[in-house]
Every structure is written in C-alpha cells, then in structure tokens.
Tab-separated table of C-alpha atoms and ligand atoms in Angstrom:
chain	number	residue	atom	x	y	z
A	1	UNK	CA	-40.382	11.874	10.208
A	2	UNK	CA	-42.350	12.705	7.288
A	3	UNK	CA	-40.667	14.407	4.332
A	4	UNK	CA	-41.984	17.639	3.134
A	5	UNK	CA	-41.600	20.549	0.281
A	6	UNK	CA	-39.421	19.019	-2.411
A	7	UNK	CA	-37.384	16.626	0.109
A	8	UNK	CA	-40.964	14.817	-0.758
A	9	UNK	CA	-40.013	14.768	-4.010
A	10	UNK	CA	-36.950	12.581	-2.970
A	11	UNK	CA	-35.983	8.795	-2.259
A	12	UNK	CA	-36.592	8.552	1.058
A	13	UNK	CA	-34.164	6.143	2.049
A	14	UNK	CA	-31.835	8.169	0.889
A	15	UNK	CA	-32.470	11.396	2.988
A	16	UNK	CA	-31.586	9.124	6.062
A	17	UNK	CA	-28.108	8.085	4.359
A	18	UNK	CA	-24.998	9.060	6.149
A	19	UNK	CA	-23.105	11.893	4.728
A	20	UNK	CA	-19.983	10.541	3.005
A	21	UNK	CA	-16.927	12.117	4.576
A	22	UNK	CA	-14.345	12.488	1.658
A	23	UNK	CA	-10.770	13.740	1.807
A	24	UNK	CA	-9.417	16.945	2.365
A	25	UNK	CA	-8.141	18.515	-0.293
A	26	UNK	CA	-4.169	18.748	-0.297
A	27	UNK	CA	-4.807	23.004	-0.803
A	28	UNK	CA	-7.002	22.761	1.857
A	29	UNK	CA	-4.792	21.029	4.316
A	30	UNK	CA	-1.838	23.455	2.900
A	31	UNK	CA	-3.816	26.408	3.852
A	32	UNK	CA	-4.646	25.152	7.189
A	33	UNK	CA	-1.600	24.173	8.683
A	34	UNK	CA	0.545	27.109	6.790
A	35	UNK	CA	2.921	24.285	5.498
A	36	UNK	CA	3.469	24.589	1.747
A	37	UNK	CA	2.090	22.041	-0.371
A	38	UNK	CA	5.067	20.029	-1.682
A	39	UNK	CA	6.553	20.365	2.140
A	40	UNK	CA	3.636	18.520	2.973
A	41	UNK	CA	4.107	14.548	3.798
A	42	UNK	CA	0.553	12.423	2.914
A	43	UNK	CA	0.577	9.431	4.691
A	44	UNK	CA	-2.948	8.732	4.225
A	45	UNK	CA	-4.298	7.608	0.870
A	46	UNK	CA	-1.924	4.779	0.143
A	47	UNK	CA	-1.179	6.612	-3.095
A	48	UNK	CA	2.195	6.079	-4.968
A	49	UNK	CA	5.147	8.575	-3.164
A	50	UNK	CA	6.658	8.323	-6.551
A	51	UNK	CA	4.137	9.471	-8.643
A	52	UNK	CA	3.659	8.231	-12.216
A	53	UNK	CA	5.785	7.073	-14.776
A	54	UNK	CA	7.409	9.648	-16.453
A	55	UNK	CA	6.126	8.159	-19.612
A	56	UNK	CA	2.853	8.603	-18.738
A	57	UNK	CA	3.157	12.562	-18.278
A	58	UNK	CA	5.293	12.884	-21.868
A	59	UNK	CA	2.363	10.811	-23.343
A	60	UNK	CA	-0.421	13.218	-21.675
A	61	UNK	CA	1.561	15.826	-22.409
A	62	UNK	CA	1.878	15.076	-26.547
A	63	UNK	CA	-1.930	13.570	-26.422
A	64	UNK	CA	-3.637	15.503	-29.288
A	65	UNK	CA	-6.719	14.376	-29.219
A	66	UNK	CA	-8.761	16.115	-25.664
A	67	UNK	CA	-11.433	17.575	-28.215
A	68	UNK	CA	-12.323	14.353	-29.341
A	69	UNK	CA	-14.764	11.960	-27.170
A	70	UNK	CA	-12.861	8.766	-25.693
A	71	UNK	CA	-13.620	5.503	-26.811
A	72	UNK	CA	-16.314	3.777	-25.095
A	73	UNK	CA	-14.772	0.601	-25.029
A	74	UNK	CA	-11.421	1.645	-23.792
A	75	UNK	CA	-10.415	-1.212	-26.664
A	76	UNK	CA	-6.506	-0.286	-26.586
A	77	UNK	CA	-6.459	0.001	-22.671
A	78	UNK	CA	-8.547	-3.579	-22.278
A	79	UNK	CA	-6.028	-5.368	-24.936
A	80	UNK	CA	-3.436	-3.932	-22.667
A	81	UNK	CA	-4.919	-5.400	-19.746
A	82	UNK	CA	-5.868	-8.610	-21.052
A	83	UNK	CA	-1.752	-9.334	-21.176
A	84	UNK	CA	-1.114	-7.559	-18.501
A	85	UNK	CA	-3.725	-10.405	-16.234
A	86	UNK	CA	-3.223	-13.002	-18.304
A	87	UNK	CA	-6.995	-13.254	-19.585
A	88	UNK	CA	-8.903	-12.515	-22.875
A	89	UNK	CA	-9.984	-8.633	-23.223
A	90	UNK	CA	-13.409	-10.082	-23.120
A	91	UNK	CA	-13.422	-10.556	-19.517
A	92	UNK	CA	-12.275	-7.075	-18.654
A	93	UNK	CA	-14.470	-3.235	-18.529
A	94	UNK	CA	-12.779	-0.593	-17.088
A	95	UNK	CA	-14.370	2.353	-14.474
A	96	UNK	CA	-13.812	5.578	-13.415
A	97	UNK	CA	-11.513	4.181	-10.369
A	98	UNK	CA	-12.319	0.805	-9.140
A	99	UNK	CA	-15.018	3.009	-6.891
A	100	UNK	CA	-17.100	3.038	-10.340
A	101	UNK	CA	-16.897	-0.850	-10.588
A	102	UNK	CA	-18.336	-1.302	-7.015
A	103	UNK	CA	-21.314	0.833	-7.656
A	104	UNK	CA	-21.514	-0.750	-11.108
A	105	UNK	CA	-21.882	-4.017	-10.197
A	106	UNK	CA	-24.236	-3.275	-7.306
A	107	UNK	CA	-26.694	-0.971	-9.233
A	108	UNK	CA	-26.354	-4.613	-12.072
A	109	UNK	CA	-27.008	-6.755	-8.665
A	110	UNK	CA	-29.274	-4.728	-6.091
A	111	UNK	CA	-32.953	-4.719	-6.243
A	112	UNK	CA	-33.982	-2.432	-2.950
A	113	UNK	CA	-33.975	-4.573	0.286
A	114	UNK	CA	-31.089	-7.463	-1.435
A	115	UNK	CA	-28.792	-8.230	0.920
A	116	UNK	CA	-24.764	-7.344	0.469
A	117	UNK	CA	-22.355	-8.702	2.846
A	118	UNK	CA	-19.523	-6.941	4.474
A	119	UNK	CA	-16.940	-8.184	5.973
A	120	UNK	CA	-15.711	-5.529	8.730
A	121	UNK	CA	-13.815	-3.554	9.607
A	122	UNK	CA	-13.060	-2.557	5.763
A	123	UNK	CA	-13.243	-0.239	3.059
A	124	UNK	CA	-16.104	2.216	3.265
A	125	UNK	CA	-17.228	2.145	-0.300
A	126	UNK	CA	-19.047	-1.348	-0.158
A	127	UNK	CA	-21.729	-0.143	2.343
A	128	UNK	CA	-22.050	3.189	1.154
A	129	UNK	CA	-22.447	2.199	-2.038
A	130	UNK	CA	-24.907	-0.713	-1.057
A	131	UNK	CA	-27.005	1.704	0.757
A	132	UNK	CA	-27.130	4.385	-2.314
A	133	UNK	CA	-28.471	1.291	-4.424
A	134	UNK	CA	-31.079	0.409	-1.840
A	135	UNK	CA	-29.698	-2.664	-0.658
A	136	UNK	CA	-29.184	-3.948	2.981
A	137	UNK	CA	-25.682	-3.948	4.460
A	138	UNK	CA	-25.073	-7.623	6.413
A	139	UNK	CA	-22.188	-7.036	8.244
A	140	UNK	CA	-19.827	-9.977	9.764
A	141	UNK	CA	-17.186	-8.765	11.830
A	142	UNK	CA	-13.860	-10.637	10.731
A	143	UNK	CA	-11.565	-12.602	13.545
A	144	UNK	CA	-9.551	-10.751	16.096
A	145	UNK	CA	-6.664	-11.192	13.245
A	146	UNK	CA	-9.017	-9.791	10.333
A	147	UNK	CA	-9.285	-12.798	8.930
A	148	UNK	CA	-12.738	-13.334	7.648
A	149	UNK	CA	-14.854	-15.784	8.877
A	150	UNK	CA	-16.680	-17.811	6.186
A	151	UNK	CA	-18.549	-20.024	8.413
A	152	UNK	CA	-19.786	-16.753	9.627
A	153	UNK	CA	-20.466	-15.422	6.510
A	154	UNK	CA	-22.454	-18.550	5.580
A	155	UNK	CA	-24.736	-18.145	8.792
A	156	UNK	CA	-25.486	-14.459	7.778
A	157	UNK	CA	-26.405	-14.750	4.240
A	158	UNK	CA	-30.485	-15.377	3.621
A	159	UNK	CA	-32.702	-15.873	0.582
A	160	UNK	CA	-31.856	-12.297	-0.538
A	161	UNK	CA	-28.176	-11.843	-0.075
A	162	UNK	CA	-26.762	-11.719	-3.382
A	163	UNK	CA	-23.298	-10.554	-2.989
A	164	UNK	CA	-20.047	-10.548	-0.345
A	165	UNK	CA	-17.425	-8.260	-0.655
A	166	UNK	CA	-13.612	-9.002	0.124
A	167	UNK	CA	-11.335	-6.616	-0.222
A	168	UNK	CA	-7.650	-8.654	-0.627
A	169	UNK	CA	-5.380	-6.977	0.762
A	170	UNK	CA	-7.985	-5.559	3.019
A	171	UNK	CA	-8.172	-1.523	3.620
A	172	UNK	CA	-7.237	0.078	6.465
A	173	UNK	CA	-6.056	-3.634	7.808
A	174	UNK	CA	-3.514	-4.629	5.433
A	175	UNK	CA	-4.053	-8.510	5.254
A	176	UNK	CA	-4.740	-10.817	2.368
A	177	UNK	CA	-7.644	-13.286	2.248
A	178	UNK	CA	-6.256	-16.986	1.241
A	179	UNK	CA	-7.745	-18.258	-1.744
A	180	UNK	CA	-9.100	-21.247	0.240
A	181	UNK	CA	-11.491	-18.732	1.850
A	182	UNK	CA	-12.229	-17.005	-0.994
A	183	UNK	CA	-13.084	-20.515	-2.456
A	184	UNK	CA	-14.882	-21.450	0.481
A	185	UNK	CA	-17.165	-18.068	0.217
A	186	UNK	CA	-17.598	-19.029	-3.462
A	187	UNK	CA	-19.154	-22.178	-3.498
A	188	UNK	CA	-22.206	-20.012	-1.567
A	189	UNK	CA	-23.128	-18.971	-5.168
A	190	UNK	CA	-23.485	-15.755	-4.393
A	191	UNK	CA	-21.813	-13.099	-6.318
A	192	UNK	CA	-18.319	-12.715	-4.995
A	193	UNK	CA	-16.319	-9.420	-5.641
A	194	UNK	CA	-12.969	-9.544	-4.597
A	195	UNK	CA	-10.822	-6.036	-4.584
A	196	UNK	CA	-7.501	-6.149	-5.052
A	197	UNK	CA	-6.737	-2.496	-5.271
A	198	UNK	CA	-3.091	-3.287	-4.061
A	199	UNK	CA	-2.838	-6.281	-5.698
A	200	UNK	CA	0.622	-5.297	-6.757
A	201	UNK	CA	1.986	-4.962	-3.593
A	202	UNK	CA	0.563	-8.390	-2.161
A	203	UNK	CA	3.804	-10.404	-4.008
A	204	UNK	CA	1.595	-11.762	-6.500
A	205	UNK	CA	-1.273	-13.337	-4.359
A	206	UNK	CA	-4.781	-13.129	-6.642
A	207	UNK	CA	-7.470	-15.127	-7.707
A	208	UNK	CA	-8.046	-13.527	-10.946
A	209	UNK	CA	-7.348	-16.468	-12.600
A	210	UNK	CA	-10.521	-18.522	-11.075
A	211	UNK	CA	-12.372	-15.778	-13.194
A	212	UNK	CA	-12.794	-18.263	-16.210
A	213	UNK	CA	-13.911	-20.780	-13.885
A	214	UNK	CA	-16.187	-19.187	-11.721
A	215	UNK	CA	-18.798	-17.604	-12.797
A	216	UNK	CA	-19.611	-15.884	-9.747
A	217	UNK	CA	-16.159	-14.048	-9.410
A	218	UNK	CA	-15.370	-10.734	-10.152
A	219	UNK	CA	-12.093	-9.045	-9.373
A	220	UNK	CA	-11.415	-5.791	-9.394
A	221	UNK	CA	-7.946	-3.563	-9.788
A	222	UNK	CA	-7.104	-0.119	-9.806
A	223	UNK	CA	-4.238	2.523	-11.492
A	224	UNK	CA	-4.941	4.836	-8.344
A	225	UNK	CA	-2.176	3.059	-6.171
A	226	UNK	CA	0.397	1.096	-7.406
A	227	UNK	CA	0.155	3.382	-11.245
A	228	UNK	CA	0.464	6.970	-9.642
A	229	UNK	CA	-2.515	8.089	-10.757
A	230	UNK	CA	-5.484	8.185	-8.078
A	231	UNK	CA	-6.008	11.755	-9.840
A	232	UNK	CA	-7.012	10.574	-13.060
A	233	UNK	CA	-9.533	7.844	-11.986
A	234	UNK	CA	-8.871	3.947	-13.607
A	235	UNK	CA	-10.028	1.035	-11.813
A	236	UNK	CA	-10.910	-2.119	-13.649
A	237	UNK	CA	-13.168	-5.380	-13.841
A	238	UNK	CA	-12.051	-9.350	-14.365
A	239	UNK	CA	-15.555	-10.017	-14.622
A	240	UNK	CA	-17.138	-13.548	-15.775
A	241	UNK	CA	-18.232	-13.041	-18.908
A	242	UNK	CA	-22.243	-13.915	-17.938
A	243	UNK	CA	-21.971	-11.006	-15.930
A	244	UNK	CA	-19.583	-8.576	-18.296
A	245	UNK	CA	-22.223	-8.396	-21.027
A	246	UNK	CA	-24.667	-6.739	-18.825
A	247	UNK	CA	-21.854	-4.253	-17.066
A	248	UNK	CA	-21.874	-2.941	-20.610
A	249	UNK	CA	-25.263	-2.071	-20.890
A	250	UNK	CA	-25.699	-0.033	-17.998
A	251	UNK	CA	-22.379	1.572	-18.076
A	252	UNK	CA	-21.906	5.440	-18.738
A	253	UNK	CA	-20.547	5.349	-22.112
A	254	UNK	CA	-17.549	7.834	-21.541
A	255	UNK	CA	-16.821	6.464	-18.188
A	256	UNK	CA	-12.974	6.522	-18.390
A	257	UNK	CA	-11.607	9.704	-20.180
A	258	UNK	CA	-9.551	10.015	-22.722
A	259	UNK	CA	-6.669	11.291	-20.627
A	260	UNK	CA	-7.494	8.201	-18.205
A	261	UNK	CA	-6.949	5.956	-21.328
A	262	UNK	CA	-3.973	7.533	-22.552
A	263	UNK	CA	-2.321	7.398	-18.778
A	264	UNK	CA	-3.239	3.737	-18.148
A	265	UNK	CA	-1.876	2.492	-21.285
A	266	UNK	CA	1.332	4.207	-20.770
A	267	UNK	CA	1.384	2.780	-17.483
A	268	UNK	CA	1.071	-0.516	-18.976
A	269	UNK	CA	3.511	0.004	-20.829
A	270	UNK	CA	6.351	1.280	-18.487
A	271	UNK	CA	6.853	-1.851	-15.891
A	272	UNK	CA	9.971	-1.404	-15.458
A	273	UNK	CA	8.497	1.863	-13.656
A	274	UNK	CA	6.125	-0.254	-11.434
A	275	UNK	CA	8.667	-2.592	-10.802
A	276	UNK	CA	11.256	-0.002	-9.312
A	277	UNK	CA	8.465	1.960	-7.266
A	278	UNK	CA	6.745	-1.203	-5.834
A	279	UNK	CA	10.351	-2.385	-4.973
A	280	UNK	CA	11.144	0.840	-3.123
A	281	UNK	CA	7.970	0.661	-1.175
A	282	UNK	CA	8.213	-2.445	-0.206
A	283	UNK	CA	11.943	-1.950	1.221
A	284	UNK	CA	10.824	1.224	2.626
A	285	UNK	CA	7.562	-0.355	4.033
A	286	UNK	CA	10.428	-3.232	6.362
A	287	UNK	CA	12.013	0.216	7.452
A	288	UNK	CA	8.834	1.693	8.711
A	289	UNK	CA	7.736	-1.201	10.237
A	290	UNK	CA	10.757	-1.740	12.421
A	291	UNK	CA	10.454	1.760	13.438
A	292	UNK	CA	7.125	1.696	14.345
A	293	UNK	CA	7.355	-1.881	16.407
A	294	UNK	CA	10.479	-0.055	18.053
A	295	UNK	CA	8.209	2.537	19.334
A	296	UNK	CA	6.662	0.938	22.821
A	297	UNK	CA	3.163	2.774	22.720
A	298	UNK	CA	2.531	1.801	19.065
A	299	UNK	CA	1.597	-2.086	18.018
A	300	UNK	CA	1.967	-2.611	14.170
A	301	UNK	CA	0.138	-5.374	12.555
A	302	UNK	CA	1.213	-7.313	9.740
A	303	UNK	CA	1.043	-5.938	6.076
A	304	UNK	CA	0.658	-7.130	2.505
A	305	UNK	CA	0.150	-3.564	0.835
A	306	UNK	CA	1.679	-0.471	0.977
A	307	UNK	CA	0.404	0.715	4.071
A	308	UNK	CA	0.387	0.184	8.044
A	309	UNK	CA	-2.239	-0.549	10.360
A	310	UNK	CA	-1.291	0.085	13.931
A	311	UNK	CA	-2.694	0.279	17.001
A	312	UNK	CA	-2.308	2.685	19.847
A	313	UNK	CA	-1.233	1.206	23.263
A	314	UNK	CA	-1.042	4.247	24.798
A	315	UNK	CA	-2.294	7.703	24.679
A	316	UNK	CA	-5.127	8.470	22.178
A	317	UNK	CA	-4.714	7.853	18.325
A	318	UNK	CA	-6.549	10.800	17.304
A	319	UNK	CA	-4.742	13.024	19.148
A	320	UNK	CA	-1.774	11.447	17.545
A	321	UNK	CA	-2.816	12.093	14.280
A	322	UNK	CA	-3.705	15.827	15.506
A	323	UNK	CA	-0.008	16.532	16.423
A	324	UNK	CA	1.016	15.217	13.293
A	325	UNK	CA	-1.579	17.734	10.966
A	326	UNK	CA	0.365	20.582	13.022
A	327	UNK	CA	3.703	19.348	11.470
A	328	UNK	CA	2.147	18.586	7.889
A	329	UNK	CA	2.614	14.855	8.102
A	330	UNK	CA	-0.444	13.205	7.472
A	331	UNK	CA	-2.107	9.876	8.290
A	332	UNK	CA	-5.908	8.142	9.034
A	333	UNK	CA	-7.087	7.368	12.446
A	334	UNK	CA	-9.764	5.198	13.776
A	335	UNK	CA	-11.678	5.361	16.819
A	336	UNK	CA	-15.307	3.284	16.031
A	337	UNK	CA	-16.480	-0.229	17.625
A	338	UNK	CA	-14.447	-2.237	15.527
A	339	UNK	CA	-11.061	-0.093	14.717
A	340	UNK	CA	-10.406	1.114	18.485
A	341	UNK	CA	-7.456	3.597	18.675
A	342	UNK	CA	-5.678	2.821	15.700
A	343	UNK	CA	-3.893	4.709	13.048
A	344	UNK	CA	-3.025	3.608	8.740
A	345	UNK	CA	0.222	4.817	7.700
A	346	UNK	CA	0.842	4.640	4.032
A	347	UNK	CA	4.666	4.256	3.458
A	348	UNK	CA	6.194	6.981	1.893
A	349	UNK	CA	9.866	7.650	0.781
A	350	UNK	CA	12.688	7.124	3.375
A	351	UNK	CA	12.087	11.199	4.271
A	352	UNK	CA	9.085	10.213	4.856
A	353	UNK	CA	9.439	7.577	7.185
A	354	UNK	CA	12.432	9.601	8.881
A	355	UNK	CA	10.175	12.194	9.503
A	356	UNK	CA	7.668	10.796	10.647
A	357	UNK	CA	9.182	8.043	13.274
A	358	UNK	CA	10.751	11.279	14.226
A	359	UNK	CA	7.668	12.936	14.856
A	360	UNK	CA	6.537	9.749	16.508
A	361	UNK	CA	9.407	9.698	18.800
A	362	UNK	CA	8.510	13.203	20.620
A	363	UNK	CA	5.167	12.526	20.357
A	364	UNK	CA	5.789	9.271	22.912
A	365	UNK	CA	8.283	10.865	25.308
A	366	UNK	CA	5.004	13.341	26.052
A	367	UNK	CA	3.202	10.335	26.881
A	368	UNK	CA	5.726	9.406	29.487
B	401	PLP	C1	-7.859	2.729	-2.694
B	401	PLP	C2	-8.827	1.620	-2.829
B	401	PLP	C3	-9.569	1.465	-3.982
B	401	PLP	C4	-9.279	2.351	-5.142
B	401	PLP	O1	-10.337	3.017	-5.611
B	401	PLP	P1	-10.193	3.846	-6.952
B	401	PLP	O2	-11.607	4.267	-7.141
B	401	PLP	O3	-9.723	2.917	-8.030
B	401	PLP	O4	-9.247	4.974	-6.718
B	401	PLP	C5	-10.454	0.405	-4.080
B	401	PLP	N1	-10.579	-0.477	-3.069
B	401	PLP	C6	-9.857	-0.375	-1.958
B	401	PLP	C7	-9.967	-1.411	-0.897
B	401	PLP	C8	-8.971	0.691	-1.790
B	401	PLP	O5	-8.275	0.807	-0.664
C-alpha cells in the first residue's frame, strides 16, 4: 500500500512495524481491578520485591545538585563499575537501562537490510530494536531445552549478519548459556552481545571477563533488577574498547541522569544490600519452585534468575493469568508458536509466594 499525506513523509519500513506493547502502569492496573496499589502483588517484571537500598533513597534524597546537567561521562559511576567487574573504566559506557545499550549498539552496527540474529524464544527488545534500525531479524529457534543451537546459528548467518544476541540468563526462559557456546558463537566474528541483565542472580556465571580478549564481545548489565531501580533507568556496557570509542560518539550526551548516577553509585556502594536481597530471592525462588512443581497442572522449568518459567499442562495459561489480575497478583503469559501456554513468575517475598500458590491452588481444583 502506498503511503500518502504526511505518512509519505515517513520511513516506510517503519509504518509496517509492530506496535510495541509496553507495561501497564501499576495506577492503571490499581484502578482496574479496585485493589489498592501497595495491596497489589507484581509478579511480572522480575524487578527487586525489596526495593532499593536504603542508601540509595537518603543519597537521592540529600542530592543537591538536580539543577545542574549530569556528567556525560558518568566518570564516578564507570570508576565504580570498573571494580565492581573487575575491568578498567575504559571498557565500560553506561545507558538509560540496558534497553539504551541494545539500540546503541545496533544503530553503531546496522546499516538497513544487515542481518541480526535472534535466538528465540527471548527478550523482545533485540528484534524490535533491530527492526527500528532497519536491520533484518534472523531468527533460530533454540532446542526444546532453550539451549541455543550454535551449529544452527552458524547455518543462518550470511554475508550481512553482523551481530547475535544472547541473552544469559535468558528472558522469559530462565536458563544460562555456557561459555563454551558463547565461545563457540564467537569465533563466527560477528559481533556478539551477551545480556546479562540478571547476572547477579546466575551464582556468578559471566563472560565479562573474555571482554579484553575478544574483541567482538560486548556484555551488557543492568541496575533495573537486581539494584531496585528499574524506575530510574541504568543499564551498562563491557564493551571492547575498538568498539567503546565509537559508542561515545553517537551517544546522547545526558543519557543517564543525574539522579540515575547518584542511585547507581550508591548502589555500588551498599553490597551488603545486594547481597541480603539476592540471598532472599534466591531462598524464596527454592520455595516457589517446590510449590509450583507440587501443583499437577503446572510444569516449572529450571531457573538461574529471579524468575519462573512454567508451563501449563492443563487448562489455559491466559486464563490463568486472568483470574489472577481479578485478585491483584500479577504475572506474564505466553501463548505464540514458540512459548505455548506458559506463564513467568518473578519471585516475590514469601507473601508473595503464599499468596499466590494459594491462588494457584483454587485456581486448579476448578480445573478438576
Ligand atoms: C529486564 C531486562 C533487561 C533490562 O533492561 P533495562 O533497560 O536495563 O531495564 C535487559 N535484558 C533483559 C533480557 C531483561 O530481561
């Protein structure tokens, strides 16, 4: 169809992009089920059920400077992070969440028509991203386990492929990629960006120390789950240093706001904090999973985050996630191609998790 009026005016590719569906506010969902916000249980954005360091809200709190533009180089908050990885400062930019880094490194990668491939099912960003920058989306389905297959891979990629994304631990699926792999999917040459958004919660696994030797690597890390502060928007790069120089040239000078930087550092700062909440989630995240496995219409699968992928044996996921809205306990659902009938359930407190398996319970004595 041929664009007229303004929509002329437009990239064309872009008017046949699928709408992003975001989140629903928590207001929004509030209003809608008549369940006051802090009665409210979210399940569904893998965020920290513990919030942020208290640190980090006194620092925010005595931060004097809002009227003041941030510093472009986020210099404090990369020194912090170069100890905090174990790697010089040089090898690290920070984003506006980890989301920013994706779309960073793409718009630095993608001429229109290059080639980016995903390994499915996982997290939207990477095609939706790919697509905004005019590149093509390869898709290889991972193994029945979601393990990705790098022979696979190797048999997709052509003369314009430039880049494979692997998300470690994977989103919605939960599982970590072994190094070998990631290895393996390396010596392609391509450009591999490996996101370890719940790195923390993966006891320790990462391959941001092949950065140095790799010059084809970039990792990338976020503040939005493990930190307690998805609101504020940090995500950052361990990015070969070939490849850094350039990040800094095309990105947004003020990128990461001054609030962001104060809130990071603090976080930084406070591991004892981290190391208390992770701790809790993980115990919390054996509890869940023995409740879910001890519910007969529900099939857990492994985890090395802070979150649950399950699927549905019986009965219909998303009207299991409908019941739940009713009672303000949130989680995702999937019903597509490759995710059939499943549901991601972030763990939560011990309430939480009560609640819910609760929930759960009545929910499959109906299905009897
Ligand atoms: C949550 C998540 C992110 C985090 O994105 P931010 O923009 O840093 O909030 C990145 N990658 C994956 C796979 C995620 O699940």
């Amino acid at each position: 169809m041929k664009a007229t009026g303004v929509s002329a005016l437009l990239r064309q590719d872009l008017l046949e992009a699928e709408e992003y569906v975001p989140i629903v506010p928590l207001e929004v969902l509030s209003e809608q089920v008549g369940i006051p916000m802090e009665r409210l249980i979210k399940l569904d954005g893998n965020e920290n059920p513990y919030g942020c360091s208290p640190r980090v809200n006194r620092a925010l709190q005595a931060f004097a400077w809002l009227h003041i533009y941030p510093d472009p180089g986020h210099s404090e908050l990369r020194r912090r992070l170069a100890s905090y990885v174990g790697l010089d400062a040089g090898h690290i930019i920070a984003g506006n969440g980890s989301d920013e880094l994706i779309d960073l490194v793409l718009r630095l990668v993608l001429a229109p028509g290059d080639g980016v491939v995903n390994c499915v099912p996982t997290f939207g960003m990477y095609s939706f991203n790919t697509a905004i920058c005019g590149g093509r989306v390869i898709e290889v389905p991972r193994t029945a386990d979601f393990a990705i297959d790098a022979r696979a891979v190797k048999q997709a990629i052509d003369a314009r492929s430039k880049l494979i994304f692997v998300a470690s631990p994977n989103n919605p699926t939960a599982n970590l990629t072994p190094r070998e792999t990631i290895i393996e999917l390396l010596d392609t040459g391509l450009i591999v960006f490996v996101d370890e958004a719940y790195y923390e919660f993966a006891g320790g696994a990462t391959v941001a120390d092949l950065v140095p030797h790799y010059d084809n690597l970039i990792v990338a890390r976020t503040f939005s789950k493990w930190a307690g502060l998805a609101g504020l928007r940090v995500g950052y790069g361990i990015v070969p240093k070939p490849i850094v120089k350039h990040l800094w040239k095309i990105k947004p000078p003020y990128n990461v706001n001054a609030a962001a930087q104060v809130a990071a550092v603090e976080a930084l700062a406070d591991l004892e904090f981290r190391d208390r909440t992770v701790k809790a989630i993980l115990a919390e995240r054996d509890n869940l999973m023995a409740g879910l496995t001890a519910l007969d219409f529900l099939q857990p699968c492994p985890t090395d985050a802070n979150f649950i992928f399950c699927y549905v044996r019986r009965g219909s996921a998303r009207a299991i996630k409908e019941e739940l809205d009713k009672q303000g306990i949130f989680i995702r659902y999937f019903d597509k191609p490759l995710l059939r009938n499943a549901l991601r359930i972030s763990v939560g407190k011990p309430e939480h998790t009560a609640a819910l398996l609760d929930a759960l319970t009545k929910i499959g004595r109906e299905l009897e």
